[in-house]
């Protein structure tokens, strides 16, 4: 199935639960069409969390909204446990870990995109990331070839862990335009870093794949991706992929 159609199915809640876990749909009303949620191949992506755990996260969401808690609180009691649970249950295992990268800034400054006036934009950061892990031998070989770092930041945990998915969080009701601007700045810097790496590798014309981004705004999660063309880039948004 094409990736675009997979994302649309996810947004519609289709095929998100293994067929042998239909007990998770016991809370649905009798007239709900529960078969659209089920898939015989869902386990290929990994296991899923139980209802008790999901109810606990949902309670944190309700509490955060009613008490108008901070972004840090949302990150601590909703987004972090969700990311950690997804990682632990994923079929990909430890090869794609997640990490809080709030301290990471875009460096060096040449990677910063310019404003319409031609001046570099201010550095932006993402809250979390999912990366690809290389062996220590590959890290040493890359460093010997002058490929260091592998991301748009000199933050040590990102040096040899290329970003697979960038993850930004915002509070409910915060400006979408500001979130979009922050994400664009961060991911466009990643594009510049990738182009530099391709130049070093002698493959300047190689196609850069679409770069995925997840925006969590309170209890709503949305999927976006940056499509890179030879002379332009466009952020495609936004497919809802979950809500508590």
C-alpha positions as a Markdown table, in Angstrom:
| # | Residue | x | y | z |
|---|---|---|---|---|
| 1 | Unk | 0.0 | 0.0 | 0.0 |
| 2 | Unk | 1.4 | 3.5 | -0.9 |
| 3 | Unk | 2.6 | 5.4 | 2.2 |
| 4 | Unk | 0.1 | 8.3 | 1.5 |
| 5 | Unk | -2.8 | 5.8 | 1.6 |
| 6 | Unk | -1.4 | 4.2 | 4.8 |
| 7 | Unk | -1.4 | 7.6 | 6.5 |
| 8 | Unk | -4.9 | 8.3 | 5.4 |
| 9 | Unk | -6.1 | 5.0 | 6.7 |
| 10 | Unk | -4.3 | 5.8 | 10.0 |
| 11 | Unk | -6.1 | 9.2 | 10.2 |
| 12 | Unk | -9.4 | 7.4 | 9.6 |
| 13 | Unk | -8.6 | 4.8 | 12.3 |
| 14 | Unk | -8.4 | 2.0 | 9.9 |
| 15 | Unk | -6.4 | -1.2 | 10.5 |
| 16 | Unk | -4.8 | 0.1 | 13.7 |
| 17 | Unk | -5.6 | -2.9 | 16.0 |
| 18 | Unk | -4.6 | -6.5 | 15.4 |
| 19 | Unk | -7.5 | -8.7 | 14.6 |
| 20 | Unk | -6.8 | -11.0 | 17.6 |
| 21 | Unk | -7.2 | -8.0 | 20.0 |
| 22 | Unk | -10.8 | -7.1 | 19.2 |
| 23 | Unk | -11.4 | -7.1 | 23.0 |
| 24 | Unk | -9.9 | -3.6 | 22.9 |
| 25 | Unk | -13.0 | -2.4 | 21.0 |
| 26 | Unk | -15.4 | -3.5 | 23.8 |
| 27 | Unk | -16.1 | 0.2 | 24.7 |
| 28 | Unk | -17.5 | 1.0 | 21.3 |
| 29 | Unk | -21.3 | 1.5 | 20.9 |
| 30 | Unk | -23.2 | -1.4 | 19.4 |
| 31 | Unk | -23.8 | 0.5 | 16.1 |
| 32 | Unk | -20.2 | 1.3 | 15.5 |
| 33 | Unk | -18.5 | -0.5 | 12.6 |
| 34 | Unk | -15.6 | -2.0 | 14.6 |
| 35 | Unk | -14.2 | -4.1 | 11.7 |
| 36 | Unk | -12.6 | -1.1 | 10.1 |
| 37 | Unk | -10.2 | -0.8 | 13.1 |
| 38 | Unk | -8.9 | -4.3 | 12.8 |
| 39 | Unk | -6.1 | -5.7 | 10.7 |
| 40 | Unk | -4.6 | -9.2 | 10.4 |
| 41 | Unk | -1.2 | -7.7 | 9.6 |
| 42 | Unk | -1.0 | -5.0 | 12.4 |
| 43 | Unk | 1.4 | -7.1 | 14.4 |
| 44 | Unk | 4.0 | -6.7 | 11.7 |
| 45 | Unk | 4.5 | -3.1 | 13.1 |
| 46 | Unk | 4.9 | -4.4 | 16.7 |
| 47 | Unk | 2.6 | -4.9 | 19.7 |
| 48 | Unk | 0.1 | -2.4 | 21.1 |
| 49 | Unk | -0.4 | -1.1 | 24.6 |
| 50 | Unk | -3.3 | -2.3 | 26.8 |
| 51 | Unk | -6.4 | -0.4 | 27.8 |
| 52 | Unk | -5.3 | 0.2 | 31.4 |
| 53 | Unk | -2.1 | 2.0 | 30.2 |
| 54 | Unk | -4.0 | 4.0 | 27.7 |
| 55 | Unk | -6.6 | 5.0 | 30.3 |
| 56 | Unk | -3.8 | 6.3 | 32.5 |
| 57 | Unk | -2.5 | 8.5 | 29.7 |
| 58 | Unk | -6.0 | 9.7 | 28.9 |
| 59 | Unk | -6.4 | 10.7 | 32.6 |
| 60 | Unk | -3.2 | 12.7 | 32.4 |
| 61 | Unk | -4.5 | 14.4 | 29.2 |
| 62 | Unk | -7.8 | 15.4 | 31.0 |
| 63 | Unk | -5.9 | 16.7 | 34.0 |
| 64 | Unk | -3.4 | 18.7 | 31.9 |
| 65 | Unk | -6.3 | 20.4 | 30.0 |
| 66 | Unk | -8.3 | 21.2 | 33.1 |
| 67 | Unk | -5.3 | 22.6 | 35.0 |
| 68 | Unk | -3.8 | 24.3 | 32.0 |
| 69 | Unk | -0.5 | 22.6 | 32.6 |
| 70 | Unk | 2.7 | 23.7 | 30.9 |
| 71 | Unk | 4.3 | 22.2 | 27.8 |
| 72 | Unk | 7.0 | 20.6 | 30.0 |
| 73 | Unk | 4.2 | 18.9 | 32.0 |
| 74 | Unk | 2.6 | 17.5 | 28.7 |
| 75 | Unk | 6.0 | 16.3 | 27.6 |
| 76 | Unk | 6.6 | 14.6 | 30.9 |
| 77 | Unk | 3.3 | 12.8 | 31.5 |
| 78 | Unk | 1.9 | 12.3 | 28.0 |
| 79 | Unk | 4.4 | 12.6 | 25.1 |
| 80 | Unk | 7.4 | 10.9 | 26.8 |
| 81 | Unk | 5.4 | 7.8 | 28.0 |
| 82 | Unk | 3.7 | 7.5 | 24.6 |
| 83 | Unk | 7.0 | 7.7 | 22.7 |
| 84 | Unk | 8.7 | 5.2 | 25.1 |
| 85 | Unk | 5.8 | 2.8 | 24.9 |
| 86 | Unk | 5.8 | 2.9 | 21.1 |
| 87 | Unk | 9.5 | 2.3 | 21.0 |
| 88 | Unk | 9.4 | -0.6 | 23.4 |
| 89 | Unk | 6.6 | -2.3 | 21.4 |
| 90 | Unk | 7.9 | -1.5 | 18.0 |
| 91 | Unk | 9.0 | -4.3 | 15.6 |
| 92 | Unk | 12.1 | -2.2 | 14.8 |
| 93 | Unk | 13.4 | -2.6 | 18.3 |
| 94 | Unk | 16.5 | -0.7 | 19.5 |
| 95 | Unk | 17.6 | 0.3 | 16.0 |
| 96 | Unk | 15.3 | 3.4 | 16.1 |
| 97 | Unk | 15.5 | 4.9 | 19.6 |
| 98 | Unk | 13.8 | 8.2 | 20.6 |
| 99 | Unk | 15.4 | 10.9 | 22.7 |
| 100 | Unk | 14.6 | 14.3 | 24.2 |
| 101 | Unk | 16.7 | 16.8 | 22.2 |
| 102 | Unk | 15.4 | 20.1 | 23.5 |
| 103 | Unk | 19.0 | 21.3 | 24.2 |
| 104 | Unk | 19.9 | 20.8 | 20.5 |
| 105 | Unk | 20.2 | 24.0 | 18.5 |
| 106 | Unk | 21.0 | 24.3 | 14.7 |
| 107 | Unk | 24.7 | 24.5 | 14.3 |
| 108 | Unk | 26.8 | 25.7 | 12.5 |
| 109 | Unk | 25.0 | 28.9 | 11.5 |
| 110 | Unk | 25.5 | 28.2 | 7.8 |
| 111 | Unk | 22.7 | 25.6 | 8.0 |
| 112 | Unk | 20.1 | 28.2 | 9.1 |
| 113 | Unk | 17.6 | 29.1 | 6.3 |
| 114 | Unk | 17.4 | 32.7 | 5.3 |
| 115 | Unk | 14.5 | 35.1 | 5.8 |
| 116 | Unk | 13.0 | 36.9 | 2.8 |
| 117 | Unk | 15.5 | 39.7 | 3.5 |
| 118 | Unk | 18.4 | 37.2 | 3.1 |
| 119 | Unk | 19.4 | 37.2 | 6.8 |
| 120 | Unk | 19.7 | 33.9 | 8.7 |
| 121 | Unk | 16.6 | 32.9 | 10.7 |
| 122 | Unk | 17.0 | 32.4 | 14.4 |
| 123 | Unk | 17.9 | 28.9 | 15.5 |
| 124 | Unk | 15.0 | 26.6 | 16.3 |
| 125 | Unk | 14.9 | 23.3 | 18.0 |
| 126 | Unk | 12.7 | 20.2 | 18.2 |
| 127 | Unk | 11.5 | 18.5 | 21.4 |
| 128 | Unk | 12.1 | 14.9 | 20.5 |
| 129 | Unk | 13.5 | 12.8 | 17.7 |
| 130 | Unk | 13.6 | 9.2 | 16.5 |
| 131 | Unk | 17.0 | 8.3 | 15.0 |
| 132 | Unk | 18.8 | 5.5 | 13.2 |
| 133 | Unk | 21.6 | 4.0 | 15.3 |
| 134 | Unk | 25.0 | 3.1 | 13.7 |
| 135 | Unk | 27.6 | 0.7 | 15.1 |
| 136 | Unk | 30.7 | 2.2 | 16.7 |
| 137 | Unk | 32.8 | 0.9 | 13.7 |
| 138 | Unk | 30.6 | 2.9 | 11.3 |
| 139 | Unk | 30.9 | 6.0 | 13.5 |
| 140 | Unk | 34.7 | 5.7 | 13.4 |
| 141 | Unk | 34.8 | 5.2 | 9.6 |
| 142 | Unk | 32.5 | 8.2 | 9.1 |
| 143 | Unk | 34.6 | 10.4 | 11.3 |
| 144 | Unk | 37.8 | 9.4 | 9.3 |
| 145 | Unk | 36.0 | 10.5 | 6.1 |
| 146 | Unk | 35.2 | 13.9 | 7.6 |
| 147 | Unk | 31.5 | 13.1 | 8.0 |
| 148 | Unk | 30.9 | 14.6 | 11.4 |
| 149 | Unk | 28.2 | 15.4 | 12.5 |
| 150 | Unk | 25.4 | 13.6 | 10.7 |
| 151 | Unk | 22.7 | 16.0 | 11.8 |
| 152 | Unk | 21.9 | 19.8 | 11.7 |
| 153 | Unk | 23.2 | 20.2 | 15.3 |
| 154 | Unk | 26.5 | 19.6 | 17.1 |
| 155 | Unk | 24.6 | 18.3 | 20.1 |
| 156 | Unk | 26.6 | 15.2 | 21.1 |
| 157 | Unk | 23.7 | 12.6 | 21.1 |
| 158 | Unk | 23.0 | 13.6 | 17.4 |
| 159 | Unk | 26.5 | 13.5 | 16.1 |
| 160 | Unk | 26.3 | 10.0 | 14.6 |
| 161 | Unk | 22.6 | 9.4 | 14.9 |
| 162 | Unk | 20.8 | 10.7 | 11.8 |
| 163 | Unk | 17.3 | 12.0 | 12.4 |
| 164 | Unk | 14.6 | 9.8 | 11.1 |
| 165 | Unk | 11.6 | 11.7 | 12.5 |
| 166 | Unk | 11.6 | 15.1 | 14.2 |
| 167 | Unk | 9.0 | 15.6 | 16.9 |
| 168 | Unk | 7.7 | 19.0 | 18.1 |
| 169 | Unk | 5.2 | 19.7 | 20.9 |
| 170 | Unk | 2.9 | 22.6 | 21.5 |
| 171 | Unk | 0.2 | 23.4 | 24.0 |
| 172 | Unk | -3.5 | 23.2 | 23.0 |
| 173 | Unk | -4.6 | 26.4 | 21.3 |
| 174 | Unk | -1.0 | 27.7 | 20.5 |
| 175 | Unk | -0.4 | 29.3 | 17.2 |
| 176 | Unk | -0.1 | 26.8 | 14.3 |
| 177 | Unk | 1.8 | 29.3 | 12.2 |
| 178 | Unk | 4.5 | 29.5 | 14.9 |
| 179 | Unk | 4.7 | 25.8 | 15.1 |
| 180 | Unk | 4.9 | 25.5 | 11.3 |
| 181 | Unk | 7.7 | 28.1 | 11.2 |
| 182 | Unk | 9.7 | 26.3 | 13.8 |
| 183 | Unk | 9.3 | 23.0 | 12.1 |
| 184 | Unk | 10.2 | 24.4 | 8.7 |
| 185 | Unk | 13.4 | 26.1 | 10.1 |
| 186 | Unk | 14.5 | 22.9 | 11.8 |
| 187 | Unk | 13.8 | 20.5 | 8.9 |
| 188 | Unk | 15.2 | 22.9 | 6.2 |
| 189 | Unk | 18.4 | 23.0 | 8.2 |
| 190 | Unk | 18.4 | 19.2 | 8.0 |
| 191 | Unk | 18.1 | 19.4 | 4.2 |
| 192 | Unk | 21.1 | 21.7 | 4.1 |
| 193 | Unk | 23.1 | 19.3 | 6.2 |
| 194 | Unk | 22.1 | 16.3 | 4.0 |
| 195 | Unk | 23.1 | 18.2 | 0.9 |
| 196 | Unk | 26.5 | 18.9 | 2.4 |
| 197 | Unk | 26.9 | 15.2 | 3.2 |
| 198 | Unk | 25.9 | 14.2 | -0.3 |
| 199 | Unk | 28.4 | 16.6 | -1.7 |
| 200 | Unk | 31.2 | 15.1 | 0.4 |
| 201 | Unk | 30.1 | 11.6 | -0.7 |
| 202 | Unk | 30.3 | 12.7 | -4.4 |
| 203 | Unk | 26.6 | 12.3 | -5.0 |
| 204 | Unk | 25.3 | 15.9 | -5.1 |
| 205 | Unk | 22.4 | 15.0 | -7.3 |
| 206 | Unk | 21.0 | 12.2 | -5.2 |
| 207 | Unk | 17.4 | 12.5 | -4.3 |
| 208 | Unk | 16.7 | 13.4 | -0.6 |
| 209 | Unk | 13.7 | 11.4 | 0.7 |
| 210 | Unk | 10.7 | 13.0 | 2.3 |
| 211 | Unk | 11.5 | 14.0 | 5.8 |
| 212 | Unk | 8.8 | 13.1 | 8.3 |
| 213 | Unk | 7.7 | 15.3 | 11.2 |
| 214 | Unk | 5.2 | 14.8 | 14.0 |
| 215 | Unk | 3.5 | 17.7 | 15.8 |
| 216 | Unk | 1.8 | 17.0 | 19.1 |
| 217 | Unk | -0.4 | 19.8 | 20.1 |
| 218 | Unk | -1.9 | 18.8 | 23.5 |
| 219 | Unk | -3.8 | 15.6 | 23.0 |
| 220 | Unk | -3.7 | 15.8 | 19.1 |
| 221 | Unk | -0.9 | 14.3 | 17.1 |
| 222 | Unk | -0.4 | 15.3 | 13.5 |
| 223 | Unk | 1.9 | 13.9 | 10.8 |
| 224 | Unk | 3.7 | 16.2 | 8.3 |
| 225 | Unk | 6.5 | 15.7 | 5.9 |
| 226 | Unk | 8.9 | 17.9 | 3.9 |
| 227 | Unk | 9.1 | 17.0 | 0.2 |
| 228 | Unk | 12.5 | 18.0 | -1.2 |
| 229 | Unk | 12.9 | 19.0 | -4.8 |
| 230 | Unk | 16.1 | 20.1 | -6.7 |
| 231 | Unk | 15.2 | 23.8 | -6.3 |
| 232 | Unk | 12.5 | 23.9 | -3.7 |
| 233 | Unk | 11.0 | 22.2 | -0.7 |
| 234 | Unk | 7.4 | 22.0 | 0.5 |
| 235 | Unk | 5.9 | 21.0 | 3.9 |
| 236 | Unk | 2.9 | 18.8 | 3.4 |
| 237 | Unk | 0.5 | 18.9 | 6.3 |
| 238 | Unk | -1.2 | 17.8 | 8.3 |
| 239 | Unk | -2.6 | 14.3 | 8.8 |
| 240 | Unk | -4.1 | 13.6 | 12.2 |
| 241 | Unk | -2.7 | 10.3 | 13.5 |
| 242 | Unk | -4.1 | 10.2 | 17.1 |
| 243 | Unk | -6.1 | 11.9 | 19.7 |
| 244 | Unk | -6.8 | 11.1 | 23.4 |
